[in-house]
Amino acid sequence: MSQTFSDTVSARLDGGVLVVTIDNPPVNAASADMRTGLAGALSHASMADKIVAVVITGAGKTFVGGADIREFGAPPVGPLLPEVVAAIEASDKPVVAAINGAALGGGLEIGLACHHRIVSAGAKLGLPEVKLGIVPGAGGTQRLPRLAGLAAATELIAAGRLVAAAEALALGIVDAVAEGDPVGEAVAAARRLAGHSPRRTGALAVPSADPVVVEQAGVRVLAKARGQQAPVEAIRLVRAAATLPFEQGLAEERATFLRLRDSTEAKALRHIFFAERAAAKVAGLDGVEARPVRTIAVIGLGLMGSGIAVAVLDAGYNVIGVEQTPEAAENGRQRIAGLFDRAVKSGRLDAEGRAARLARLAATAVMEEVAGAELVIEAVFDDLAVKTALFERLDAIAAPHAVLATNTSYLDPDQLAAVTARPERVLGLHFFSPANIMRLVEVVRCGKTAPDVLATGLAVAKRLGKLPVVTGATEGFIGNRVFSAYRREAEFLVEDGALPHEIDAAMEAWGFAMGPFAVFDLAGLEIAWARRKRQAATRDPSARYVDIADRLCEAGRFGQKSGRGWYAHAGGKRQVDPEVTALIETSRAAKGIVVRAIPADEIVSRLLAAMAAEGRALLDEGIAARASDIDLVMINGYGFPAHKGGPMFVAGMG
Ligand code: 3H9
C-alpha cells in the first residue's frame, strides 16, 4: 500500500524498507512541495518501528534534476533543501539512494547525503551549478570532496562536468552500479545495512591530496572560465572542505550560494537555461511529427561539408557525401577520417567507433546517389548561381519525398526553394564552422517550408546534439545580421577615434574572449568585402559607410590567414600595425572627421546597443520569434559571453 507525503512524494513499504518515490515531472526538481514530502517521509521513517531503512528514488527517467530553478527568483520557502539533506544524513536508519537517472545539482546533493548510493548504468551525475552562475547550495562542495577527493571535486564542481555511472563508481561518488533495477538492488542493500550505524558522508575525512595536483585542477578550470565568479568561488569552497570543520564549510557554502544566486551572472545564465528550452518550442509545430530520416546526403565535402558529415555520422545516420570528382570525393573521405582520427587521439572516440562511423559513409562523385537520402544538405560555395544550379539538379535527382536543405550563410533560401518543384520541402540548415564542434544551427523557415519539414530540420539538429534556433529567411539570418551591425558600429568607432586594439581591449575586458577586430582577422575579411561589393550598387548613398576594410582588402590584408589584416600577425600573436593606423588616419582625414578619444565604457555600450537595435529589428520583422533566440545565436555562434546573457538580455529586452 502506498502512502502520500505530498503531491510529489509517496512511499511504499517493502519488507521493512520504506521506498520513497519522488514524482515531480518533468525532471523531479526539488520544489517546495517535493522538499516537504521528502522531509515528511523521513520523519515518518524515523518514528515508525516497523521501518528499518529507507530507499529514495525518482519516478521516470530522472532521479532528481536539481533544485527548482524557477524558484530562484522568489524568496525561499521551507523546508530548505539543506535542511532536508541534513535530515537524510542524520537519519539513524540507513538511507540508500537508488539513482535511477540524472542526479544533478540538488539531486546529487540528496544522493551524497544518503548513506549508500546505487546508480543505474545509464545515469549521469554532477553538480552543474556553475553553469547557472551559482555554486551548490545543499552541501555538494563539502560532501563531494569527502568521497571523490579534492582534485576530482574541484574539476567536477568548478567546471560543472557531469560523469557517467562507471566514472562515478571509479571516483567513489557511488557505491555500486546496478546490474538491473536500481530500486530492487537498493532495497536489498538497505536490508543489509539495517541495524548498522550509517556511514555519514559529512563525518568522513577529506582524503589527503597532493596540493600541486589540486592547484593544477583549479588552474585548468579557470583557464576556461574567463571573467566568471562562480567557478572561482567553487574552487575556494572545495578547498575549504579540507580546512574547515564540516558545519562551518556548509555555512560558508550556503552564504556563497545565496550571494551568487542574486548576481547578474546567475540571472544571465538562468535566462540562457530557459532560453534554450524556449527555443525548442516553435509556433505551429505542436503535434507535428518530424519525417523519418536515416540517410543524409551532404553535397560538398570541403571544410564545412566534412564537419557536417562528421556530426551526422556521430549521430548514427548514414551519409552519402558527394563531391565533383572521384579525387575530391576521396579527399573528402580522408578529411572526415582525419577528423575521426583526432577524436580517437584525444580519447573522445575509440577505434571501433571510428570504424563504425566510416562504414556508414559513402563518398562519391555520382550525384545520382543522393536518391537514397531522405535529407540532402548542400554545403557548396556560397554563390547564388552555383547553388541555384545545384538545387535544380537536386530537385530532379533526389527522392520525391526528400527534404532539401541549404547551408548558406547569406543567400536567400527562398530563391533556392523557388527553382524546385518542392518549395515546401526546402529549408535552411545554417551550421557554424567547425560544424562537428559548434553547437548552433540556424534552422531557416523559408516562405513555403511545410511544418513537418521544419520539424524534421529541428529533430535532425537535436539528434546531432546541436542547439537549433529557428529563423525566418533574410540576408544573414539572425546571427550574421546582428554580427554585421556589430561590425558596422565597430568600424564607426574606428573612424570616430578608437583604434582596433583599443576596441578589442574594451570588449575583452567586458567579457568577450576576443574583441571584434581580432575576430574579423580570424574569420578573414574577404567574405564581408565580397558582400559589400555586391551591395555597392543598391547601398543608400546617404548612409554612413566606412571604407577602411575595403582599403585593407585592396592591400591584400585578408586577416590572419594572410598574415595581415586589421593587425599584423606573427608567430600566433596579433600586433598593432603602424601601416593600418596610418591608413585609418588617412581615411578619417579624407572625411574631415574630428577625432576624439573614446572611453572603454562608451565603446562597449555603443557596440552592445548596435547589436540590440538590430535584434529589435529582427523581432519587428518577424525573423526572430523571441529576443532570447537572438541571445542564444550570438552566444553559441559568435562568441558573445554566455555569463552576460546575450545582447538582448543586456539591453533589458531578453
Ligand atoms: C541546484 O540544484 C542548486 C542546488 O545546489 C542548491 C539548492 C539549495 N528546475 O532539459 P529538458 C525543466 S541548481 C526547473 O528539456 P531533458 C525545463 O525547463 C540546478 N525546471 O529535459 C523543461 O521545462 P519545459 C542544478 C527544470 O530530458 C523541462 O524541465 N541542476 C529544471 O533534455 C525539461 O527539460 C541543473 O542545472 C530544474 N532544475 O534533460 C540541471 N531542469 O518543458 C538542469 C529542467 O517547460 N536540467 N527543468 O521547457 C538539465 O540538465 C536537464 O533538464 C535534465 C533533463 C538533464 C535534467
JSON list of C-alpha atoms in Angstrom, two decimals, residues 125-307:
[
{"chain": "A", "resi": 125, "resn": "LEU", "atom": "CA", "xyz": [25.69, 12.62, -12.15]},
{"chain": "A", "resi": 126, "resn": "GLY", "atom": "CA", "xyz": [27.06, 16.05, -11.49]},
{"chain": "A", "resi": 127, "resn": "LEU", "atom": "CA", "xyz": [26.94, 19.42, -9.85]},
{"chain": "A", "resi": 128, "resn": "PRO", "atom": "CA", "xyz": [26.39, 21.75, -12.83]},
{"chain": "A", "resi": 129, "resn": "GLU", "atom": "CA", "xyz": [25.51, 24.78, -10.69]},
{"chain": "A", "resi": 130, "resn": "VAL", "atom": "CA", "xyz": [28.37, 26.91, -12.07]},
{"chain": "A", "resi": 131, "resn": "LYS", "atom": "CA", "xyz": [26.64, 26.73, -15.43]},
{"chain": "A", "resi": 132, "resn": "LEU", "atom": "CA", "xyz": [23.85, 28.68, -13.74]},
{"chain": "A", "resi": 133, "resn": "GLY", "atom": "CA", "xyz": [26.28, 31.14, -12.21]},
{"chain": "A", "resi": 134, "resn": "ILE", "atom": "CA", "xyz": [25.96, 29.66, -8.71]},
{"chain": "A", "resi": 135, "resn": "VAL", "atom": "CA", "xyz": [27.65, 27.06, -6.52]},
{"chain": "A", "resi": 136, "resn": "PRO", "atom": "CA", "xyz": [25.95, 24.02, -4.99]},
{"chain": "A", "resi": 137, "resn": "GLY", "atom": "CA", "xyz": [23.88, 25.15, -2.01]},
{"chain": "A", "resi": 138, "resn": "ALA", "atom": "CA", "xyz": [22.99, 21.92, -0.25]},
{"chain": "A", "resi": 139, "resn": "GLY", "atom": "CA", "xyz": [26.35, 20.54, 0.80]},
{"chain": "A", "resi": 140, "resn": "GLY", "atom": "CA", "xyz": [27.76, 19.44, -2.56]},
{"chain": "A", "resi": 141, "resn": "THR", "atom": "CA", "xyz": [31.02, 21.35, -2.19]},
{"chain": "A", "resi": 142, "resn": "GLN", "atom": "CA", "xyz": [31.63, 19.81, 1.24]},
{"chain": "A", "resi": 143, "resn": "ARG", "atom": "CA", "xyz": [30.44, 16.23, 0.67]},
{"chain": "A", "resi": 144, "resn": "LEU", "atom": "CA", "xyz": [31.80, 15.53, -2.84]},
{"chain": "A", "resi": 145, "resn": "PRO", "atom": "CA", "xyz": [35.47, 16.13, -1.83]},
{"chain": "A", "resi": 146, "resn": "ARG", "atom": "CA", "xyz": [34.99, 13.67, 1.06]},
{"chain": "A", "resi": 147, "resn": "LEU", "atom": "CA", "xyz": [34.04, 10.96, -1.44]},
{"chain": "A", "resi": 148, "resn": "ALA", "atom": "CA", "xyz": [35.98, 11.85, -4.59]},
{"chain": "A", "resi": 149, "resn": "GLY", "atom": "CA", "xyz": [38.95, 13.81, -3.26]},
{"chain": "A", "resi": 150, "resn": "LEU", "atom": "CA", "xyz": [39.86, 17.45, -3.73]},
{"chain": "A", "resi": 151, "resn": "ALA", "atom": "CA", "xyz": [41.21, 17.34, -7.29]},
{"chain": "A", "resi": 152, "resn": "ALA", "atom": "CA", "xyz": [38.26, 15.48, -8.80]},
{"chain": "A", "resi": 153, "resn": "ALA", "atom": "CA", "xyz": [35.77, 17.55, -6.80]},
{"chain": "A", "resi": 154, "resn": "THR", "atom": "CA", "xyz": [37.43, 20.76, -7.97]},
{"chain": "A", "resi": 155, "resn": "GLU", "atom": "CA", "xyz": [37.15, 19.71, -11.56]},
{"chain": "A", "resi": 156, "resn": "LEU", "atom": "CA", "xyz": [33.59, 18.41, -11.30]},
{"chain": "A", "resi": 157, "resn": "ILE", "atom": "CA", "xyz": [32.15, 21.30, -9.30]},
{"chain": "A", "resi": 158, "resn": "ALA", "atom": "CA", "xyz": [34.08, 24.26, -10.70]},
{"chain": "A", "resi": 159, "resn": "ALA", "atom": "CA", "xyz": [33.63, 23.15, -14.32]},
{"chain": "A", "resi": 160, "resn": "GLY", "atom": "CA", "xyz": [30.18, 21.62, -13.77]},
{"chain": "A", "resi": 161, "resn": "ARG", "atom": "CA", "xyz": [31.25, 18.45, -15.58]},
{"chain": "A", "resi": 162, "resn": "LEU", "atom": "CA", "xyz": [28.84, 15.52, -15.49]},
{"chain": "A", "resi": 163, "resn": "VAL", "atom": "CA", "xyz": [30.05, 11.95, -15.08]},
{"chain": "A", "resi": 164, "resn": "ALA", "atom": "CA", "xyz": [28.56, 8.66, -16.24]},
{"chain": "A", "resi": 165, "resn": "ALA", "atom": "CA", "xyz": [27.89, 5.79, -13.83]},
{"chain": "A", "resi": 166, "resn": "ALA", "atom": "CA", "xyz": [31.19, 3.98, -14.39]},
{"chain": "A", "resi": 167, "resn": "GLU", "atom": "CA", "xyz": [33.26, 7.10, -13.71]},
{"chain": "A", "resi": 168, "resn": "ALA", "atom": "CA", "xyz": [31.14, 7.94, -10.68]},
{"chain": "A", "resi": 169, "resn": "LEU", "atom": "CA", "xyz": [31.95, 4.49, -9.31]},
{"chain": "A", "resi": 170, "resn": "ALA", "atom": "CA", "xyz": [35.65, 4.83, -10.09]},
{"chain": "A", "resi": 171, "resn": "LEU", "atom": "CA", "xyz": [35.73, 8.21, -8.32]},
{"chain": "A", "resi": 172, "resn": "GLY", "atom": "CA", "xyz": [34.00, 6.83, -5.24]},
{"chain": "A", "resi": 173, "resn": "ILE", "atom": "CA", "xyz": [30.91, 9.01, -5.70]},
{"chain": "A", "resi": 174, "resn": "VAL", "atom": "CA", "xyz": [28.65, 5.95, -5.77]},
{"chain": "A", "resi": 175, "resn": "ASP", "atom": "CA", "xyz": [28.97, 2.56, -4.13]},
{"chain": "A", "resi": 176, "resn": "ALA", "atom": "CA", "xyz": [27.66, 0.36, -6.93]},
{"chain": "A", "resi": 177, "resn": "VAL", "atom": "CA", "xyz": [26.36, 0.38, -10.48]},
{"chain": "A", "resi": 178, "resn": "ALA", "atom": "CA", "xyz": [23.12, -1.60, -10.66]},
{"chain": "A", "resi": 179, "resn": "GLU", "atom": "CA", "xyz": [23.14, -4.61, -12.92]},
{"chain": "A", "resi": 180, "resn": "GLY", "atom": "CA", "xyz": [19.38, -4.47, -13.23]},
{"chain": "A", "resi": 181, "resn": "ASP", "atom": "CA", "xyz": [16.68, -2.48, -11.45]},
{"chain": "A", "resi": 182, "resn": "PRO", "atom": "CA", "xyz": [18.44, 0.04, -9.16]},
{"chain": "A", "resi": 183, "resn": "VAL", "atom": "CA", "xyz": [15.48, 0.17, -6.78]},
{"chain": "A", "resi": 184, "resn": "GLY", "atom": "CA", "xyz": [15.44, -3.62, -6.22]},
{"chain": "A", "resi": 185, "resn": "GLU", "atom": "CA", "xyz": [19.18, -3.61, -5.62]},
{"chain": "A", "resi": 186, "resn": "ALA", "atom": "CA", "xyz": [18.90, -0.58, -3.31]},
{"chain": "A", "resi": 187, "resn": "VAL", "atom": "CA", "xyz": [16.21, -2.32, -1.26]},
{"chain": "A", "resi": 188, "resn": "ALA", "atom": "CA", "xyz": [18.48, -5.35, -0.91]},
{"chain": "A", "resi": 189, "resn": "ALA", "atom": "CA", "xyz": [21.39, -3.10, 0.14]},
{"chain": "A", "resi": 190, "resn": "ALA", "atom": "CA", "xyz": [19.15, -1.23, 2.61]},
{"chain": "A", "resi": 191, "resn": "ARG", "atom": "CA", "xyz": [18.17, -4.51, 4.20]},
{"chain": "A", "resi": 192, "resn": "ARG", "atom": "CA", "xyz": [21.83, -5.48, 4.54]},
{"chain": "A", "resi": 193, "resn": "LEU", "atom": "CA", "xyz": [22.68, -2.13, 6.12]},
{"chain": "A", "resi": 194, "resn": "ALA", "atom": "CA", "xyz": [19.70, -2.07, 8.51]},
{"chain": "A", "resi": 195, "resn": "GLY", "atom": "CA", "xyz": [20.72, -2.20, 12.12]},
{"chain": "A", "resi": 196, "resn": "HIS", "atom": "CA", "xyz": [24.25, -0.96, 11.40]},
{"chain": "A", "resi": 197, "resn": "SER", "atom": "CA", "xyz": [25.25, 2.58, 12.10]},
{"chain": "A", "resi": 198, "resn": "PRO", "atom": "CA", "xyz": [25.05, 4.60, 8.88]},
{"chain": "A", "resi": 199, "resn": "ARG", "atom": "CA", "xyz": [28.12, 5.83, 7.02]},
{"chain": "A", "resi": 200, "resn": "ARG", "atom": "CA", "xyz": [27.63, 9.59, 7.04]},
{"chain": "A", "resi": 201, "resn": "THR", "atom": "CA", "xyz": [29.46, 11.40, 4.24]},
{"chain": "A", "resi": 202, "resn": "GLY", "atom": "CA", "xyz": [29.81, 14.56, 6.31]},
{"chain": "A", "resi": 203, "resn": "ALA", "atom": "CA", "xyz": [31.66, 12.63, 9.02]},
{"chain": "A", "resi": 204, "resn": "LEU", "atom": "CA", "xyz": [34.30, 11.30, 6.61]},
{"chain": "A", "resi": 205, "resn": "ALA", "atom": "CA", "xyz": [37.71, 12.91, 6.40]},
{"chain": "A", "resi": 206, "resn": "VAL", "atom": "CA", "xyz": [38.65, 14.58, 3.13]},
{"chain": "A", "resi": 207, "resn": "PRO", "atom": "CA", "xyz": [41.31, 12.27, 1.62]},
{"chain": "A", "resi": 208, "resn": "SER", "atom": "CA", "xyz": [44.72, 13.91, 1.68]},
{"chain": "A", "resi": 209, "resn": "ALA", "atom": "CA", "xyz": [45.86, 15.11, -1.71]},
{"chain": "A", "resi": 210, "resn": "ASP", "atom": "CA", "xyz": [48.96, 16.48, -3.39]},
{"chain": "A", "resi": 211, "resn": "PRO", "atom": "CA", "xyz": [48.49, 20.27, -3.22]},
{"chain": "A", "resi": 212, "resn": "VAL", "atom": "CA", "xyz": [50.14, 20.69, -6.63]},
{"chain": "A", "resi": 213, "resn": "VAL", "atom": "CA", "xyz": [47.61, 18.38, -8.28]},
{"chain": "A", "resi": 214, "resn": "VAL", "atom": "CA", "xyz": [44.73, 20.20, -6.59]},
{"chain": "A", "resi": 215, "resn": "GLU", "atom": "CA", "xyz": [46.15, 23.55, -7.63]},
{"chain": "A", "resi": 216, "resn": "GLN", "atom": "CA", "xyz": [46.52, 22.38, -11.22]},
{"chain": "A", "resi": 217, "resn": "ALA", "atom": "CA", "xyz": [42.93, 21.19, -11.33]},
{"chain": "A", "resi": 218, "resn": "GLY", "atom": "CA", "xyz": [41.82, 24.69, -10.37]},
{"chain": "A", "resi": 219, "resn": "VAL", "atom": "CA", "xyz": [44.12, 26.36, -12.88]},
{"chain": "A", "resi": 220, "resn": "ARG", "atom": "CA", "xyz": [42.77, 24.15, -15.69]},
{"chain": "A", "resi": 221, "resn": "VAL", "atom": "CA", "xyz": [39.18, 25.04, -14.87]},
{"chain": "A", "resi": 222, "resn": "LEU", "atom": "CA", "xyz": [39.80, 28.76, -14.51]},
{"chain": "A", "resi": 223, "resn": "ALA", "atom": "CA", "xyz": [41.58, 28.89, -17.86]},
{"chain": "A", "resi": 224, "resn": "LYS", "atom": "CA", "xyz": [38.20, 28.18, -19.43]},
{"chain": "A", "resi": 225, "resn": "ALA", "atom": "CA", "xyz": [36.11, 30.32, -17.12]},
{"chain": "A", "resi": 226, "resn": "ARG", "atom": "CA", "xyz": [37.27, 33.81, -18.04]},
{"chain": "A", "resi": 227, "resn": "GLY", "atom": "CA", "xyz": [35.56, 36.53, -16.06]},
{"chain": "A", "resi": 228, "resn": "GLN", "atom": "CA", "xyz": [33.09, 34.30, -14.22]},
{"chain": "A", "resi": 229, "resn": "GLN", "atom": "CA", "xyz": [32.74, 34.36, -10.46]},
{"chain": "A", "resi": 230, "resn": "ALA", "atom": "CA", "xyz": [31.06, 31.04, -9.73]},
{"chain": "A", "resi": 231, "resn": "PRO", "atom": "CA", "xyz": [33.98, 28.75, -10.71]},
{"chain": "A", "resi": 232, "resn": "VAL", "atom": "CA", "xyz": [36.35, 30.82, -8.55]},
{"chain": "A", "resi": 233, "resn": "GLU", "atom": "CA", "xyz": [34.01, 30.50, -5.57]},
{"chain": "A", "resi": 234, "resn": "ALA", "atom": "CA", "xyz": [33.51, 26.79, -6.23]},
{"chain": "A", "resi": 235, "resn": "ILE", "atom": "CA", "xyz": [37.26, 26.19, -6.07]},
{"chain": "A", "resi": 236, "resn": "ARG", "atom": "CA", "xyz": [37.51, 28.13, -2.83]},
{"chain": "A", "resi": 237, "resn": "LEU", "atom": "CA", "xyz": [34.67, 26.15, -1.25]},
{"chain": "A", "resi": 238, "resn": "VAL", "atom": "CA", "xyz": [36.07, 22.75, -2.26]},
{"chain": "A", "resi": 239, "resn": "ARG", "atom": "CA", "xyz": [39.40, 23.69, -0.67]},
{"chain": "A", "resi": 240, "resn": "ALA", "atom": "CA", "xyz": [37.55, 24.85, 2.43]},
{"chain": "A", "resi": 241, "resn": "ALA", "atom": "CA", "xyz": [36.20, 21.30, 2.80]},
{"chain": "A", "resi": 242, "resn": "ALA", "atom": "CA", "xyz": [39.74, 20.23, 3.73]},
{"chain": "A", "resi": 243, "resn": "THR", "atom": "CA", "xyz": [40.41, 23.05, 6.18]},
{"chain": "A", "resi": 244, "resn": "LEU", "atom": "CA", "xyz": [37.11, 23.96, 7.84]},
{"chain": "A", "resi": 245, "resn": "PRO", "atom": "CA", "xyz": [35.00, 21.82, 10.16]},
{"chain": "A", "resi": 246, "resn": "PHE", "atom": "CA", "xyz": [32.10, 20.30, 8.18]},
{"chain": "A", "resi": 247, "resn": "GLU", "atom": "CA", "xyz": [29.37, 22.51, 9.64]},
{"chain": "A", "resi": 248, "resn": "GLN", "atom": "CA", "xyz": [31.39, 25.64, 9.03]},
{"chain": "A", "resi": 249, "resn": "GLY", "atom": "CA", "xyz": [32.08, 24.57, 5.46]},
{"chain": "A", "resi": 250, "resn": "LEU", "atom": "CA", "xyz": [28.35, 24.13, 4.93]},
{"chain": "A", "resi": 251, "resn": "ALA", "atom": "CA", "xyz": [27.64, 27.59, 6.31]},
{"chain": "A", "resi": 252, "resn": "GLU", "atom": "CA", "xyz": [30.27, 29.12, 4.04]},
{"chain": "A", "resi": 253, "resn": "GLU", "atom": "CA", "xyz": [28.81, 27.29, 1.05]},
{"chain": "A", "resi": 254, "resn": "ARG", "atom": "CA", "xyz": [25.26, 28.41, 1.82]},
{"chain": "A", "resi": 255, "resn": "ALA", "atom": "CA", "xyz": [26.27, 32.06, 2.22]},
{"chain": "A", "resi": 256, "resn": "THR", "atom": "CA", "xyz": [28.12, 31.93, -1.11]},
{"chain": "A", "resi": 257, "resn": "PHE", "atom": "CA", "xyz": [25.18, 30.21, -2.82]},
{"chain": "A", "resi": 258, "resn": "LEU", "atom": "CA", "xyz": [22.74, 32.89, -1.63]},
{"chain": "A", "resi": 259, "resn": "ARG", "atom": "CA", "xyz": [25.07, 35.71, -2.66]},
{"chain": "A", "resi": 260, "resn": "LEU", "atom": "CA", "xyz": [25.66, 34.29, -6.14]},
{"chain": "A", "resi": 261, "resn": "ARG", "atom": "CA", "xyz": [22.02, 33.37, -6.69]},
{"chain": "A", "resi": 262, "resn": "ASP", "atom": "CA", "xyz": [21.12, 37.04, -6.91]},
{"chain": "A", "resi": 263, "resn": "SER", "atom": "CA", "xyz": [24.12, 38.03, -9.05]},
{"chain": "A", "resi": 264, "resn": "THR", "atom": "CA", "xyz": [23.78, 39.39, -12.58]},
{"chain": "A", "resi": 265, "resn": "GLU", "atom": "CA", "xyz": [25.88, 36.45, -13.79]},
{"chain": "A", "resi": 266, "resn": "ALA", "atom": "CA", "xyz": [23.41, 33.96, -12.33]},
{"chain": "A", "resi": 267, "resn": "LYS", "atom": "CA", "xyz": [20.42, 35.84, -13.72]},
{"chain": "A", "resi": 268, "resn": "ALA", "atom": "CA", "xyz": [22.05, 35.88, -17.16]},
{"chain": "A", "resi": 269, "resn": "LEU", "atom": "CA", "xyz": [22.82, 32.16, -17.09]},
{"chain": "A", "resi": 270, "resn": "ARG", "atom": "CA", "xyz": [19.31, 31.29, -15.84]},
{"chain": "A", "resi": 271, "resn": "HIS", "atom": "CA", "xyz": [17.99, 33.33, -18.73]},
{"chain": "A", "resi": 272, "resn": "ILE", "atom": "CA", "xyz": [20.09, 31.21, -21.11]},
{"chain": "A", "resi": 273, "resn": "PHE", "atom": "CA", "xyz": [18.92, 27.97, -19.49]},
{"chain": "A", "resi": 274, "resn": "PHE", "atom": "CA", "xyz": [15.28, 28.85, -20.08]},
{"chain": "A", "resi": 275, "resn": "ALA", "atom": "CA", "xyz": [16.08, 30.41, -23.46]},
{"chain": "A", "resi": 276, "resn": "GLU", "atom": "CA", "xyz": [17.40, 27.06, -24.67]},
{"chain": "A", "resi": 277, "resn": "ARG", "atom": "CA", "xyz": [14.21, 25.30, -23.63]},
{"chain": "A", "resi": 278, "resn": "ALA", "atom": "CA", "xyz": [12.04, 28.06, -25.13]},
{"chain": "A", "resi": 279, "resn": "ALA", "atom": "CA", "xyz": [13.87, 27.84, -28.47]},
{"chain": "A", "resi": 280, "resn": "ALA", "atom": "CA", "xyz": [12.69, 24.25, -28.80]},
{"chain": "A", "resi": 281, "resn": "LYS", "atom": "CA", "xyz": [9.09, 25.41, -28.73]},
{"chain": "A", "resi": 282, "resn": "VAL", "atom": "CA", "xyz": [8.26, 26.58, -32.21]},
{"chain": "A", "resi": 283, "resn": "ALA", "atom": "CA", "xyz": [4.95, 28.14, -33.16]},
{"chain": "A", "resi": 284, "resn": "GLY", "atom": "CA", "xyz": [2.82, 25.95, -35.40]},
{"chain": "A", "resi": 285, "resn": "LEU", "atom": "CA", "xyz": [4.65, 22.72, -34.65]},
{"chain": "A", "resi": 286, "resn": "ASP", "atom": "CA", "xyz": [2.52, 21.37, -31.80]},
{"chain": "A", "resi": 287, "resn": "GLY", "atom": "CA", "xyz": [1.73, 17.76, -32.55]},
{"chain": "A", "resi": 288, "resn": "VAL", "atom": "CA", "xyz": [3.60, 17.89, -35.87]},
{"chain": "A", "resi": 289, "resn": "GLU", "atom": "CA", "xyz": [5.75, 14.78, -36.41]},
{"chain": "A", "resi": 290, "resn": "ALA", "atom": "CA", "xyz": [9.21, 15.01, -37.94]},
{"chain": "A", "resi": 291, "resn": "ARG", "atom": "CA", "xyz": [9.73, 12.89, -41.06]},
{"chain": "A", "resi": 292, "resn": "PRO", "atom": "CA", "xyz": [11.77, 9.73, -40.64]},
{"chain": "A", "resi": 293, "resn": "VAL", "atom": "CA", "xyz": [15.40, 10.25, -41.67]},
{"chain": "A", "resi": 294, "resn": "ARG", "atom": "CA", "xyz": [18.02, 7.51, -41.82]},
{"chain": "A", "resi": 295, "resn": "THR", "atom": "CA", "xyz": [20.30, 8.62, -44.61]},
{"chain": "A", "resi": 296, "resn": "ILE", "atom": "CA", "xyz": [21.56, 12.15, -45.16]},
{"chain": "A", "resi": 297, "resn": "ALA", "atom": "CA", "xyz": [23.36, 13.30, -48.28]},
{"chain": "A", "resi": 298, "resn": "VAL", "atom": "CA", "xyz": [25.97, 16.02, -47.81]},
{"chain": "A", "resi": 299, "resn": "ILE", "atom": "CA", "xyz": [26.86, 17.86, -51.01]},
{"chain": "A", "resi": 300, "resn": "GLY", "atom": "CA", "xyz": [30.35, 19.29, -50.90]},
{"chain": "A", "resi": 301, "resn": "LEU", "atom": "CA", "xyz": [32.97, 17.77, -48.60]},
{"chain": "A", "resi": 302, "resn": "GLY", "atom": "CA", "xyz": [35.09, 20.85, -48.04]},
{"chain": "A", "resi": 303, "resn": "LEU", "atom": "CA", "xyz": [35.77, 22.19, -44.57]},
{"chain": "A", "resi": 304, "resn": "MET", "atom": "CA", "xyz": [32.10, 22.83, -43.81]},
{"chain": "A", "resi": 305, "resn": "GLY", "atom": "CA", "xyz": [30.69, 19.74, -45.54]},
{"chain": "A", "resi": 306, "resn": "SER", "atom": "CA", "xyz": [33.12, 17.35, -43.89]},
{"chain": "A", "resi": 307, "resn": "GLY", "atom": "CA", "xyz": [32.37, 18.88, -40.47]}
]
